[in-house]
Tab-separated table of C-alpha atoms in Angstrom:
chain	number	residue	atom	x	y	z
A	1	MET	CA	-13.804	2.903	28.314
A	2	THR	CA	-14.941	2.288	31.816
A	3	ALA	CA	-13.697	4.210	34.803
A	4	ASP	CA	-11.460	1.284	35.877
A	5	SER	CA	-9.766	0.797	32.517
A	6	SER	CA	-6.896	2.609	30.922
A	7	PRO	CA	-5.561	2.800	27.361
A	8	THR	CA	-3.031	0.239	26.243
A	9	ARG	CA	-0.031	1.558	24.408
A	10	VAL	CA	1.545	-0.644	21.713
A	11	VAL	CA	4.989	0.382	20.430
A	12	ILE	CA	5.196	-0.784	16.825
A	13	ALA	CA	8.990	-1.107	16.771
A	14	ALA	CA	8.921	-3.246	19.922
A	15	VAL	CA	6.212	-5.549	18.502
A	16	ASP	CA	8.048	-5.845	15.194
A	17	ALA	CA	11.233	-6.873	17.032
A	18	LEU	CA	9.538	-9.777	18.819
A	19	PRO	CA	10.155	-13.181	17.216
A	20	MET	CA	7.354	-14.703	15.170
A	21	PRO	CA	5.987	-17.813	16.904
A	22	GLU	CA	7.088	-20.974	15.090
A	23	GLY	CA	4.574	-22.049	12.482
A	24	ARG	CA	2.621	-18.759	12.633
A	25	LEU	CA	2.357	-15.787	10.280
A	26	SER	CA	1.200	-13.452	13.075
A	27	LYS	CA	2.014	-12.688	16.695
A	28	GLN	CA	-0.435	-11.689	19.434
A	29	VAL	CA	-0.001	-8.074	20.565
A	30	LEU	CA	-3.047	-7.691	22.830
A	31	ASN	CA	-5.944	-9.853	23.998
A	32	THR	CA	-8.481	-8.020	26.184
A	33	HIS	CA	-12.239	-7.678	26.559
A	34	GLY	CA	-12.956	-9.975	23.625
A	35	LEU	CA	-10.562	-8.119	21.300
A	36	GLU	CA	-7.489	-9.888	19.959
A	37	VAL	CA	-4.850	-7.780	18.213
A	38	ARG	CA	-2.220	-9.573	16.129
A	39	TRP	CA	0.796	-8.312	14.219
A	40	TYR	CA	0.756	-9.746	10.697
A	41	ARG	CA	3.474	-9.185	8.145
A	42	PRO	CA	2.515	-11.156	5.049
A	43	PRO	CA	5.172	-12.641	2.789
A	44	ALA	CA	5.327	-11.403	-0.817
A	45	LEU	CA	1.994	-13.083	-1.541
A	46	ASP	CA	-0.616	-13.245	1.231
A	47	PRO	CA	-1.621	-16.910	1.687
A	48	GLN	CA	-4.708	-16.154	3.799
A	49	THR	CA	-8.079	-17.540	2.735
A	50	PRO	CA	-11.526	-16.421	3.990
A	51	HIS	CA	-12.259	-17.317	7.600
A	52	ASP	CA	-15.018	-16.907	10.168
A	53	ARG	CA	-13.585	-14.040	12.244
A	54	ASP	CA	-14.230	-10.356	11.643
A	55	GLU	CA	-11.035	-8.423	11.077
A	56	VAL	CA	-9.836	-4.844	10.938
A	57	TYR	CA	-6.502	-4.140	9.245
A	58	VAL	CA	-4.199	-1.229	10.076
A	59	VAL	CA	-1.443	-0.636	7.559
A	60	VAL	CA	1.739	0.364	9.415
A	61	SER	CA	3.858	0.882	6.288
A	62	GLY	CA	4.059	-0.195	2.707
A	63	ALA	CA	2.502	0.510	-0.622
């Protein structure tokens, strides 16, 4: 972090309560300094296919 930046707090319950944008399987949580963070809750089967963006997944809950 630089001296002029501060941490961003994301409250999981608040993000989960936001409506999912129509036609999307994820909602944007944060977009800053070239980093985009999205909330993704896949249906029973994950329909994603390989794509060109690097990703990091954080499991909030589940098996």
